[in-house]
Amino acid sequence: MLSARTRNSFSSSAPSTDALLSARLDVPDDAGALYARSLEEGWGDGLPVLPPTEDAVRALVAATPYAPDDLICILPPRMGNATVEKAAVNAAMAGVEPDAFPLVIAALEAITMPEFNLSALAATTSSVFPMIIVNGPSRHRLGIDCSHGCMGGGGGRGSMTIGRAVALALRNVGGQRVGETSKSVFGQPARAGGLCFAEWEEESPWPSLAVQRGFATDDEVVTVHGGKGTHAMADIHVDDARELLELVAKSMAFPLGNKFLTPTADTGEVVLAINPVWAQRFGVAFPDVDDLRSFLLGTAWQPIELWPQGNREILERQGRVDDRGRVHLCARPEQFVTVVCGGRGSLHAVALPSWGESAIQSVAVAR
Amino acid sequence: MGRDSTVTVVQILDPRVTFDDDEVAPTFDVGGPLTGVVVGLRLDHAWRSYIAVVEEWQRLLAADGAIPQVHWTGERVGDAGEQTRADLDEWARLVDCAVVGLGN
């Protein structure tokens, strides 16, 4: 939508307007009163919001090559039109800086690609939510956490506002409401504050995630993943990199993960966030990241005996059990998506488990 | 003396969109007896309890003369996802009305 429109946005066939079309609301010039009203009227997410004034919204729109009425995407579950203006209003509430707003737009484009399956994600009983991974030169400038405390607690403005802006847009433009249009039994922190982090590319022994996905080194790229939460792992005892990675693989293949609910192992990816110290160790054992992924594919499985009889029958019927009685988490190496990030404290890794019926998408940021 | 009670007001932009069905959410009406009406019922392997619901609806619909057409949804991504969407389009073409199921 937007990419097609953008190319034509200055042509006579696609006239655009600078007018901001959103309804105006008069609110007391008081932070507490604004917060209270956002809760009363349901357009807040439970956290305090900044006032999306016309000046604030115009500053965000001006940081893009688009007009306010350019359509970014249509957001499920209620199929609301996410124009650049509406995205900017929600981004202003979240505190997004103008320089970071193009990343919000890219994220919205990415989550509405058909293979991401947002209609299902937005309505499911699962806790799954779009998680945002950033590559490229603006990571540090925008305060997108890639080192200590990334994924929550790092406190970078980009991390804390970009994902939240996307979550607010899903609420206010997509009409996602827990208990109504969204049947999520449990939520996760990403559903409120968003989850947005960057790859610490400088610390990686491998090409960045964006480069692995076909972009250039200096491209600014937003990648979205339908993740169910953050699954933390830790080890202080294993010296051998292969043995450690096998434990990581086994931890990712936990038996009640969604990847064992899907009819095949062929859908969905698992993101593995590797701290820089472990990344260096793995990089020595696996100089080519494709080899590391193949190793994960070969070791991320559980024996069929682990499941009760009823589950076994279903897994067998679905052809999920190989001739050695193993049920593999994934069917292809590329379903293991590695990102180097986190502090240098070693000993930790995080998996972002897949919802299953959703494919990771990447979009280059347009400025 | 009391303090100045004047409250400064700031104007903000509404972050919400207006949905077409905010004011009207019509219930679908077949407009006549169910005899001969092809009623689609969409199912998914993940919805185990809903499978039982659809089985009951199939029985009741058939008792009223309708022709239930159950469709099992396949995978959502990759080549299989393309096929799923094509199959859904075809199923939608063949039914008079449908219960499309849960949003999962």
mmCIF file of N, CA and C in Angstrom, chain A residues 152-280:
data_model
loop_
_atom_site.group_PDB
_atom_site.id
_atom_site.type_symbol
_atom_site.label_atom_id
_atom_site.label_comp_id
_atom_site.label_asym_id
_atom_site.label_seq_id
_atom_site.Cartn_x
_atom_site.Cartn_y
_atom_site.Cartn_z
ATOM 1 N N GLY A 152 13.741 -5.062 27.744
ATOM 2 C CA GLY A 152 13.020 -4.571 28.914
ATOM 3 C C GLY A 152 13.955 -4.170 30.010
ATOM 4 N N GLY A 153 13.976 -2.898 30.312
ATOM 5 C CA GLY A 153 14.837 -2.425 31.388
ATOM 6 C C GLY A 153 16.019 -1.632 30.901
ATOM 7 N N GLY A 154 16.344 -1.762 29.636
ATOM 8 C CA GLY A 154 17.447 -0.978 29.092
ATOM 9 C C GLY A 154 17.134 0.506 29.077
ATOM 10 N N GLY A 155 15.867 0.803 28.848
ATOM 11 C CA GLY A 155 15.410 2.181 28.999
ATOM 12 C C GLY A 155 15.674 3.100 27.830
ATOM 13 N N GLY A 156 16.138 2.574 26.720
ATOM 14 C CA GLY A 156 16.337 3.425 25.557
ATOM 15 C C GLY A 156 15.003 3.944 25.036
ATOM 16 N N ARG A 157 14.998 5.212 24.651
ATOM 17 C CA ARG A 157 13.729 5.813 24.233
ATOM 18 C C ARG A 157 13.136 5.108 23.009
ATOM 19 N N GLY A 158 13.990 4.782 22.063
ATOM 20 C CA GLY A 158 13.478 4.086 20.882
ATOM 21 C C GLY A 158 12.832 2.767 21.243
ATOM 22 N N SER A 159 13.508 1.996 22.073
ATOM 23 C CA SER A 159 12.945 0.706 22.474
ATOM 24 C C SER A 159 11.605 0.865 23.171
ATOM 25 N N MET A 160 11.532 1.851 24.037
ATOM 26 C CA MET A 160 10.353 1.981 24.872
ATOM 27 C C MET A 160 9.176 2.656 24.172
ATOM 28 N N THR A 161 9.423 3.281 23.046
ATOM 29 C CA THR A 161 8.330 4.012 22.405
ATOM 30 C C THR A 161 7.878 3.401 21.073
ATOM 31 N N ILE A 162 8.789 2.833 20.314
ATOM 32 C CA ILE A 162 8.416 2.331 18.985
ATOM 33 C C ILE A 162 7.430 1.167 19.113
ATOM 34 N N GLY A 163 7.784 0.202 19.947
ATOM 35 C CA GLY A 163 6.885 -0.943 20.110
ATOM 36 C C GLY A 163 5.569 -0.541 20.734
ATOM 37 N N ARG A 164 5.624 0.412 21.654
ATOM 38 C CA ARG A 164 4.377 0.854 22.286
ATOM 39 C C ARG A 164 3.480 1.570 21.280
ATOM 40 N N ALA A 165 4.092 2.320 20.374
ATOM 41 C CA ALA A 165 3.295 3.004 19.350
ATOM 42 C C ALA A 165 2.562 1.994 18.480
ATOM 43 N N VAL A 166 3.240 0.915 18.142
ATOM 44 C CA VAL A 166 2.596 -0.131 17.338
ATOM 45 C C VAL A 166 1.448 -0.763 18.132
ATOM 46 N N ALA A 167 1.680 -0.993 19.414
ATOM 47 C CA ALA A 167 0.628 -1.578 20.250
ATOM 48 C C ALA A 167 -0.568 -0.635 20.355
ATOM 49 N N LEU A 168 -0.305 0.657 20.499
ATOM 50 C CA LEU A 168 -1.409 1.622 20.570
ATOM 51 C C LEU A 168 -2.177 1.678 19.249
ATOM 52 N N ALA A 169 -1.443 1.594 18.147
ATOM 53 C CA ALA A 169 -2.125 1.605 16.845
ATOM 54 C C ALA A 169 -3.010 0.377 16.698
ATOM 55 N N LEU A 170 -2.522 -0.767 17.175
ATOM 56 C CA LEU A 170 -3.355 -1.971 17.108
ATOM 57 C C LEU A 170 -4.629 -1.791 17.938
ATOM 58 N N ARG A 171 -4.495 -1.101 19.055
ATOM 59 C CA ARG A 171 -5.648 -0.857 19.921
ATOM 60 C C ARG A 171 -6.622 0.132 19.286
ATOM 61 N N ASN A 172 -6.093 1.262 18.868
ATOM 62 C CA ASN A 172 -6.971 2.371 18.480
ATOM 63 C C ASN A 172 -7.355 2.380 17.006
ATOM 64 N N VAL A 173 -6.533 1.778 16.185
ATOM 65 C CA VAL A 173 -6.838 1.732 14.747
ATOM 66 C C VAL A 173 -7.304 0.327 14.357
ATOM 67 N N GLY A 174 -6.653 -0.674 14.922
ATOM 68 C CA GLY A 174 -7.063 -2.051 14.631
ATOM 69 C C GLY A 174 -8.234 -2.520 15.473
ATOM 70 N N GLY A 175 -8.509 -1.809 16.541
ATOM 71 C CA GLY A 175 -9.636 -2.204 17.388
ATOM 72 C C GLY A 175 -9.365 -3.427 18.237
ATOM 73 N N GLN A 176 -8.074 -3.696 18.512
ATOM 74 C CA GLN A 176 -7.755 -4.853 19.348
ATOM 75 C C GLN A 176 -8.078 -4.539 20.805
ATOM 76 N N ARG A 177 -9.004 -5.281 21.366
ATOM 77 C CA ARG A 177 -9.404 -5.094 22.759
ATOM 78 C C ARG A 177 -9.456 -6.460 23.444
ATOM 79 N N VAL A 178 -8.709 -6.568 24.502
ATOM 80 C CA VAL A 178 -8.685 -7.837 25.231
ATOM 81 C C VAL A 178 -10.081 -8.141 25.781
ATOM 82 N N GLY A 179 -10.483 -9.388 25.588
ATOM 83 C CA GLY A 179 -11.801 -9.809 26.071
ATOM 84 C C GLY A 179 -12.904 -9.528 25.075
ATOM 85 N N GLU A 180 -12.605 -8.732 24.056
ATOM 86 C CA GLU A 180 -13.612 -8.444 23.027
ATOM 87 C C GLU A 180 -13.112 -9.011 21.696
ATOM 88 N N THR A 181 -12.334 -8.208 20.997
ATOM 89 C CA THR A 181 -11.815 -8.694 19.715
ATOM 90 C C THR A 181 -10.596 -9.587 19.904
ATOM 91 N N SER A 182 -9.910 -9.424 20.995
ATOM 92 C CA SER A 182 -8.751 -10.267 21.297
ATOM 93 C C SER A 182 -9.117 -11.227 22.420
ATOM 94 N N LYS A 183 -8.908 -12.496 22.182
ATOM 95 C CA LYS A 183 -9.293 -13.508 23.172
ATOM 96 C C LYS A 183 -8.095 -14.030 23.948
ATOM 97 N N SER A 184 -7.056 -13.240 24.041
ATOM 98 C CA SER A 184 -5.838 -13.704 24.709
ATOM 99 C C SER A 184 -6.138 -14.098 26.154
ATOM 100 N N VAL A 185 -5.790 -15.311 26.494
ATOM 101 C CA VAL A 185 -6.012 -15.810 27.856
ATOM 102 C C VAL A 185 -5.002 -15.171 28.811
ATOM 103 N N PHE A 186 -3.778 -15.130 28.377
ATOM 104 C CA PHE A 186 -2.740 -14.397 29.097
ATOM 105 C C PHE A 186 -2.156 -13.358 28.144
ATOM 106 N N GLY A 187 -1.764 -12.237 28.718
ATOM 107 C CA GLY A 187 -1.046 -11.260 27.917
ATOM 108 C C GLY A 187 0.448 -11.465 28.089
ATOM 109 N N GLN A 188 1.190 -10.456 27.764
ATOM 110 C CA GLN A 188 2.626 -10.433 28.025
ATOM 111 C C GLN A 188 3.031 -8.957 28.043
ATOM 112 N N PRO A 189 4.144 -8.630 28.661
ATOM 113 C CA PRO A 189 4.529 -7.217 28.754
ATOM 114 C C PRO A 189 4.599 -6.515 27.392
ATOM 115 N N ALA A 190 4.951 -7.256 26.349
ATOM 116 C CA ALA A 190 5.052 -6.626 25.022
ATOM 117 C C ALA A 190 3.730 -6.054 24.567
ATOM 118 N N ARG A 191 2.636 -6.564 25.079
ATOM 119 C CA ARG A 191 1.340 -6.067 24.630
ATOM 120 C C ARG A 191 1.051 -4.670 25.174
ATOM 121 N N ALA A 192 1.726 -4.249 26.179
ATOM 122 C CA ALA A 192 1.525 -2.903 26.706
ATOM 123 C C ALA A 192 2.651 -1.985 26.243
ATOM 124 N N GLY A 193 3.843 -2.296 26.659
ATOM 125 C CA GLY A 193 4.955 -1.407 26.343
ATOM 126 C C GLY A 193 5.634 -1.721 25.034
ATOM 127 N N GLY A 194 5.186 -2.750 24.359
ATOM 128 C CA GLY A 194 5.873 -3.165 23.141
ATOM 129 C C GLY A 194 7.161 -3.884 23.476
ATOM 130 N N LEU A 195 7.700 -4.588 22.503
ATOM 131 C CA LEU A 195 9.018 -5.199 22.675
ATOM 132 C C LEU A 195 9.817 -4.876 21.423
ATOM 133 N N CYS A 196 10.794 -4.020 21.604
ATOM 134 C CA CYS A 196 11.597 -3.538 20.480
ATOM 135 C C CYS A 196 13.051 -3.491 20.914
ATOM 136 N N PHE A 197 13.880 -4.185 20.197
ATOM 137 C CA PHE A 197 15.302 -4.174 20.514
ATOM 138 C C PHE A 197 16.094 -4.243 19.219
ATOM 139 N N ALA A 198 17.376 -4.024 19.330
ATOM 140 C CA ALA A 198 18.234 -4.022 18.141
ATOM 141 C C ALA A 198 19.257 -5.138 18.253
ATOM 142 N N GLU A 199 19.810 -5.473 17.112
ATOM 143 C CA GLU A 199 20.930 -6.419 17.135
ATOM 144 C C GLU A 199 22.215 -5.635 17.412
ATOM 145 N N TRP A 200 23.066 -6.190 18.244
ATOM 146 C CA TRP A 200 24.369 -5.578 18.509
ATOM 147 C C TRP A 200 25.307 -6.081 17.415
ATOM 148 N N GLU A 201 25.140 -5.491 16.266
ATOM 149 C CA GLU A 201 25.807 -5.996 15.058
ATOM 150 C C GLU A 201 27.323 -6.011 15.213
ATOM 151 N N GLU A 202 27.837 -4.999 15.927
ATOM 152 C CA GLU A 202 29.285 -4.870 16.075
ATOM 153 C C GLU A 202 29.884 -6.039 16.862
ATOM 154 N N GLU A 203 29.052 -6.728 17.619
ATOM 155 C CA GLU A 203 29.528 -7.831 18.460
ATOM 156 C C GLU A 203 29.279 -9.199 17.824
ATOM 157 N N SER A 204 28.683 -9.210 16.669
ATOM 158 C CA SER A 204 28.293 -10.488 16.075
ATOM 159 C C SER A 204 29.398 -11.066 15.188
ATOM 160 N N PRO A 205 29.639 -12.346 15.296
ATOM 161 C CA PRO A 205 30.605 -12.986 14.396
ATOM 162 C C PRO A 205 29.997 -13.310 13.035
ATOM 163 N N TRP A 206 28.717 -13.061 12.892
ATOM 164 C CA TRP A 206 28.016 -13.420 11.652
ATOM 165 C C TRP A 206 27.417 -12.168 11.008
ATOM 166 N N PRO A 207 26.999 -12.278 9.778
ATOM 167 C CA PRO A 207 26.260 -11.164 9.167
ATOM 168 C C PRO A 207 25.029 -10.848 10.010
ATOM 169 N N SER A 208 24.625 -9.599 9.973
ATOM 170 C CA SER A 208 23.465 -9.209 10.784
ATOM 171 C C SER A 208 22.208 -9.923 10.298
ATOM 172 N N LEU A 209 21.195 -9.896 11.149
ATOM 173 C CA LEU A 209 19.916 -10.495 10.759
ATOM 174 C C LEU A 209 19.418 -9.882 9.449
ATOM 175 N N ALA A 210 19.524 -8.568 9.325
ATOM 176 C CA ALA A 210 19.026 -7.909 8.110
ATOM 177 C C ALA A 210 19.801 -8.383 6.879
ATOM 178 N N VAL A 211 21.107 -8.486 7.020
ATOM 179 C CA VAL A 211 21.920 -8.944 5.884
ATOM 180 C C VAL A 211 21.566 -10.386 5.546
ATOM 181 N N GLN A 212 21.380 -11.194 6.581
ATOM 182 C CA GLN A 212 20.968 -12.582 6.330
ATOM 183 C C GLN A 212 19.645 -12.645 5.584
ATOM 184 N N ARG A 213 18.820 -11.616 5.776
ATOM 185 C CA ARG A 213 17.508 -11.606 5.121
ATOM 186 C C ARG A 213 17.527 -10.826 3.810
ATOM 187 N N GLY A 214 18.734 -10.504 3.327
ATOM 188 C CA GLY A 214 18.844 -9.967 1.979
ATOM 189 C C GLY A 214 19.024 -8.472 1.857
ATOM 190 N N PHE A 215 19.170 -7.778 2.984
ATOM 191 C CA PHE A 215 19.358 -6.334 2.932
ATOM 192 C C PHE A 215 20.848 -5.995 2.952
ATOM 193 N N ALA A 216 21.151 -4.741 2.643
ATOM 194 C CA ALA A 216 22.539 -4.295 2.668
ATOM 195 C C ALA A 216 22.947 -3.925 4.093
ATOM 196 N N THR A 217 24.242 -3.901 4.330
ATOM 197 C CA THR A 217 24.759 -3.638 5.681
ATOM 198 C C THR A 217 24.265 -2.313 6.244
ATOM 199 N N ASP A 218 24.188 -1.292 5.399
ATOM 200 C CA ASP A 218 23.805 0.023 5.910
ATOM 201 C C ASP A 218 22.312 0.307 5.760
ATOM 202 N N ASP A 219 21.539 -0.692 5.403
ATOM 203 C CA ASP A 219 20.083 -0.497 5.360
ATOM 204 C C ASP A 219 19.537 -0.423 6.784
ATOM 205 N N GLU A 220 18.534 0.401 6.933
ATOM 206 C CA GLU A 220 17.823 0.500 8.206
ATOM 207 C C GLU A 220 16.611 -0.422 8.075
ATOM 208 N N VAL A 221 16.587 -1.471 8.872
ATOM 209 C CA VAL A 221 15.591 -2.533 8.636
ATOM 210 C C VAL A 221 14.855 -2.866 9.933
ATOM 211 N N VAL A 222 13.561 -3.008 9.792
ATOM 212 C CA VAL A 222 12.722 -3.452 10.904
ATOM 213 C C VAL A 222 12.232 -4.861 10.593
ATOM 214 N N THR A 223 12.455 -5.764 11.525
ATOM 215 C CA THR A 223 11.994 -7.152 11.382
ATOM 216 C C THR A 223 10.972 -7.426 12.479
ATOM 217 N N VAL A 224 9.876 -8.041 12.109
ATOM 218 C CA VAL A 224 8.841 -8.336 13.107
ATOM 219 C C VAL A 224 8.657 -9.843 13.243
ATOM 220 N N HIS A 225 8.429 -10.243 14.466
ATOM 221 C CA HIS A 225 8.277 -11.668 14.801
ATOM 222 C C HIS A 225 7.074 -11.821 15.724
ATOM 223 N N GLY A 226 6.213 -12.766 15.411
ATOM 224 C CA GLY A 226 5.097 -13.054 16.304
ATOM 225 C C GLY A 226 5.582 -13.941 17.442
ATOM 226 N N GLY A 227 5.949 -13.299 18.536
ATOM 227 C CA GLY A 227 6.552 -14.028 19.650
ATOM 228 C C GLY A 227 5.602 -14.165 20.825
ATOM 229 N N LYS A 228 5.673 -15.307 21.488
ATOM 230 C CA LYS A 228 4.760 -15.567 22.603
ATOM 231 C C LYS A 228 5.258 -15.001 23.922
ATOM 232 N N GLY A 229 6.515 -14.618 23.961
ATOM 233 C CA GLY A 229 7.061 -14.088 25.196
ATOM 234 C C GLY A 229 8.571 -14.205 25.156
ATOM 235 N N THR A 230 9.192 -13.958 26.289
ATOM 236 C CA THR A 230 10.643 -14.114 26.378
ATOM 237 C C THR A 230 10.932 -15.347 27.233
ATOM 238 N N HIS A 231 11.623 -16.289 26.650
ATOM 239 C CA HIS A 231 11.941 -17.560 27.305
ATOM 240 C C HIS A 231 13.427 -17.531 27.651
ATOM 241 N N ALA A 232 13.719 -17.288 28.924
ATOM 242 C CA ALA A 232 15.110 -17.084 29.343
ATOM 243 C C ALA A 232 15.804 -18.410 29.617
ATOM 244 N N MET A 233 17.087 -18.467 29.253
ATOM 245 C CA MET A 233 17.918 -19.650 29.505
ATOM 246 C C MET A 233 19.225 -19.191 30.154
ATOM 247 N N ALA A 234 19.836 -20.078 30.895
ATOM 248 C CA ALA A 234 21.114 -19.727 31.519
ATOM 249 C C ALA A 234 21.966 -20.967 31.718
ATOM 250 N N ASP A 235 23.279 -20.785 31.642
ATOM 251 C CA ASP A 235 24.207 -21.882 31.953
ATOM 252 C C ASP A 235 25.547 -21.294 32.383
ATOM 253 N N ILE A 236 26.152 -21.949 33.357
ATOM 254 C CA ILE A 236 27.496 -21.526 33.782
ATOM 255 C C ILE A 236 28.488 -22.683 33.794
ATOM 256 N N HIS A 237 28.055 -23.854 33.336
ATOM 257 C CA HIS A 237 28.896 -25.035 33.508
ATOM 258 C C HIS A 237 29.503 -25.590 32.223
ATOM 259 N N VAL A 238 28.829 -25.437 31.117
ATOM 260 C CA VAL A 238 29.260 -26.096 29.881
ATOM 261 C C VAL A 238 30.386 -25.310 29.223
ATOM 262 N N ASP A 239 31.474 -25.986 28.902
ATOM 263 C CA ASP A 239 32.594 -25.324 28.234
ATOM 264 C C ASP A 239 32.543 -25.472 26.714
ATOM 265 N N ASP A 240 32.060 -26.618 26.277
ATOM 266 C CA ASP A 240 32.068 -26.898 24.841
ATOM 267 C C ASP A 240 30.890 -26.180 24.159
ATOM 268 N N ALA A 241 31.204 -25.448 23.097
ATOM 269 C CA ALA A 241 30.175 -24.638 22.433
ATOM 270 C C ALA A 241 29.060 -25.495 21.854
ATOM 271 N N ARG A 242 29.436 -26.633 21.281
ATOM 272 C CA ARG A 242 28.415 -27.499 20.695
ATOM 273 C C ARG A 242 27.492 -28.075 21.764
ATOM 274 N N GLU A 243 28.086 -28.475 22.879
ATOM 275 C CA GLU A 243 27.255 -29.006 23.965
ATOM 276 C C GLU A 243 26.320 -27.932 24.504
ATOM 277 N N LEU A 244 26.850 -26.714 24.612
ATOM 278 C CA LEU A 244 26.014 -25.617 25.099
ATOM 279 C C LEU A 244 24.868 -25.347 24.116
ATOM 280 N N LEU A 245 25.197 -25.320 22.836
ATOM 281 C CA LEU A 245 24.161 -25.024 21.846
ATOM 282 C C LEU A 245 23.103 -26.132 21.806
ATOM 283 N N GLU A 246 23.526 -27.349 22.066
ATOM 284 C CA GLU A 246 22.531 -28.433 22.095
ATOM 285 C C GLU A 246 21.560 -28.239 23.261
ATOM 286 N N LEU A 247 22.091 -27.788 24.395
ATOM 287 C CA LEU A 247 21.199 -27.498 25.520
ATOM 288 C C LEU A 247 20.244 -26.354 25.188
ATOM 289 N N VAL A 248 20.765 -25.361 24.503
ATOM 290 C CA VAL A 248 19.911 -24.252 24.067
ATOM 291 C C VAL A 248 18.796 -24.790 23.164
ATOM 292 N N ALA A 249 19.175 -25.649 22.232
ATOM 293 C CA ALA A 249 18.191 -26.216 21.298
ATOM 294 C C ALA A 249 17.123 -27.003 22.043
ATOM 295 N N LYS A 250 17.571 -27.815 22.999
ATOM 296 C CA LYS A 250 16.605 -28.608 23.772
ATOM 297 C C LYS A 250 15.676 -27.694 24.577
ATOM 298 N N SER A 251 16.222 -26.587 25.076
ATOM 299 C CA SER A 251 15.394 -25.660 25.854
ATOM 300 C C SER A 251 14.359 -24.981 24.961
ATOM 301 N N MET A 252 14.725 -24.721 23.720
ATOM 302 C CA MET A 252 13.762 -24.104 22.802
ATOM 303 C C MET A 252 12.653 -25.082 22.433
ATOM 304 N N ALA A 253 12.978 -26.364 22.462
ATOM 305 C CA ALA A 253 12.008 -27.384 22.057
ATOM 306 C C ALA A 253 11.217 -27.875 23.268
ATOM 307 N N PHE A 254 10.675 -26.939 24.031
ATOM 308 C CA PHE A 254 9.900 -27.362 25.205
ATOM 309 C C PHE A 254 8.561 -27.943 24.725
ATOM 310 N N PRO A 255 8.100 -28.998 25.411
ATOM 311 C CA PRO A 255 7.026 -29.813 24.820
ATOM 312 C C PRO A 255 5.678 -29.126 24.686
ATOM 313 N N LEU A 256 5.417 -28.078 25.437
ATOM 314 C CA LEU A 256 4.129 -27.408 25.308
ATOM 315 C C LEU A 256 4.229 -26.134 24.478
ATOM 316 N N GLY A 257 5.253 -26.029 23.695
ATOM 317 C CA GLY A 257 5.360 -24.877 22.797
ATOM 318 C C GLY A 257 4.385 -24.993 21.641
ATOM 319 N N ASN A 258 3.999 -23.834 21.097
ATOM 320 C CA ASN A 258 3.053 -23.835 19.975
ATOM 321 C C ASN A 258 3.562 -24.604 18.765
ATOM 322 N N LYS A 259 4.890 -24.670 18.642
ATOM 323 C CA LYS A 259 5.438 -25.338 17.466
ATOM 324 C C LYS A 259 5.124 -26.831 17.459
ATOM 325 N N PHE A 260 4.719 -27.359 18.602
ATOM 326 C CA PHE A 260 4.285 -28.755 18.622
ATOM 327 C C PHE A 260 2.759 -28.883 18.503
ATOM 328 N N LEU A 261 2.088 -27.739 18.370
ATOM 329 C CA LEU A 261 0.637 -27.759 18.163
ATOM 330 C C LEU A 261 0.273 -27.644 16.698
ATOM 331 N N THR A 262 1.163 -27.048 15.917
ATOM 332 C CA THR A 262 0.852 -26.829 14.511
ATOM 333 C C THR A 262 0.889 -28.158 13.758
ATOM 334 N N PRO A 263 0.115 -28.254 12.692
ATOM 335 C CA PRO A 263 0.048 -29.525 11.963
ATOM 336 C C PRO A 263 1.377 -29.977 11.376
ATOM 337 N N THR A 264 2.258 -29.032 11.066
ATOM 338 C CA THR A 264 3.574 -29.409 10.556
ATOM 339 C C THR A 264 4.634 -28.617 11.301
ATOM 340 N N ALA A 265 5.887 -29.039 11.113
ATOM 341 C CA ALA A 265 7.000 -28.304 11.720
ATOM 342 C C ALA A 265 7.488 -27.199 10.805
ATOM 343 N N ASP A 266 6.824 -27.049 9.687
ATOM 344 C CA ASP A 266 7.345 -26.214 8.613
ATOM 345 C C ASP A 266 7.004 -24.739 8.753
ATOM 346 N N THR A 267 6.125 -24.383 9.675
ATOM 347 C CA THR A 267 5.720 -22.983 9.784
ATOM 348 C C THR A 267 6.266 -22.355 11.064
ATOM 349 N N GLY A 268 6.450 -21.054 10.994
ATOM 350 C CA GLY A 268 6.890 -20.302 12.162
ATOM 351 C C GLY A 268 8.386 -20.399 12.400
ATOM 352 N N GLU A 269 8.942 -19.356 12.953
ATOM 353 C CA GLU A 269 10.357 -19.328 13.292
ATOM 354 C C GLU A 269 10.530 -19.101 14.795
ATOM 355 N N VAL A 270 11.672 -19.499 15.297
ATOM 356 C CA VAL A 270 12.025 -19.230 16.686
ATOM 357 C C VAL A 270 13.216 -18.282 16.672
ATOM 358 N N VAL A 271 13.066 -17.157 17.353
ATOM 359 C CA VAL A 271 14.180 -16.219 17.450
ATOM 360 C C VAL A 271 15.038 -16.608 18.654
ATOM 361 N N LEU A 272 16.327 -16.677 18.432
ATOM 362 C CA LEU A 272 17.259 -16.976 19.512
ATOM 363 C C LEU A 272 18.183 -15.775 19.703
ATOM 364 N N ALA A 273 18.032 -15.111 20.842
ATOM 365 C CA ALA A 273 18.891 -13.976 21.170
ATOM 366 C C ALA A 273 20.108 -14.489 21.937
ATOM 367 N N ILE A 274 21.277 -14.263 21.369
ATOM 368 C CA ILE A 274 22.518 -14.805 21.924
ATOM 369 C C ILE A 274 23.374 -13.662 22.440
ATOM 370 N N ASN A 275 23.834 -13.780 23.666
ATOM 371 C CA ASN A 275 24.672 -12.707 24.219
ATOM 372 C C ASN A 275 26.024 -12.682 23.498
ATOM 373 N N PRO A 276 26.700 -11.540 23.490
ATOM 374 C CA PRO A 276 27.930 -11.398 22.700
ATOM 375 C C PRO A 276 29.027 -12.399 23.059
ATOM 376 N N VAL A 277 29.106 -12.790 24.316
ATOM 377 C CA VAL A 277 30.155 -13.728 24.724
ATOM 378 C C VAL A 277 29.864 -15.114 24.163
ATOM 379 N N TRP A 278 28.633 -15.539 24.329
ATOM 380 C CA TRP A 278 28.265 -16.836 23.741
ATOM 381 C C TRP A 278 28.380 -16.782 22.221
ATOM 382 N N ALA A 279 28.035 -15.655 21.657
ATOM 383 C CA ALA A 279 28.106 -15.534 20.194
ATOM 384 C C ALA A 279 29.538 -15.759 19.709
ATOM 385 N N GLN A 280 30.498 -15.210 20.449
ATOM 386 C CA GLN A 280 31.894 -15.427 20.056
ATOM 387 C C GLN A 280 32.262 -16.905 20.158
#
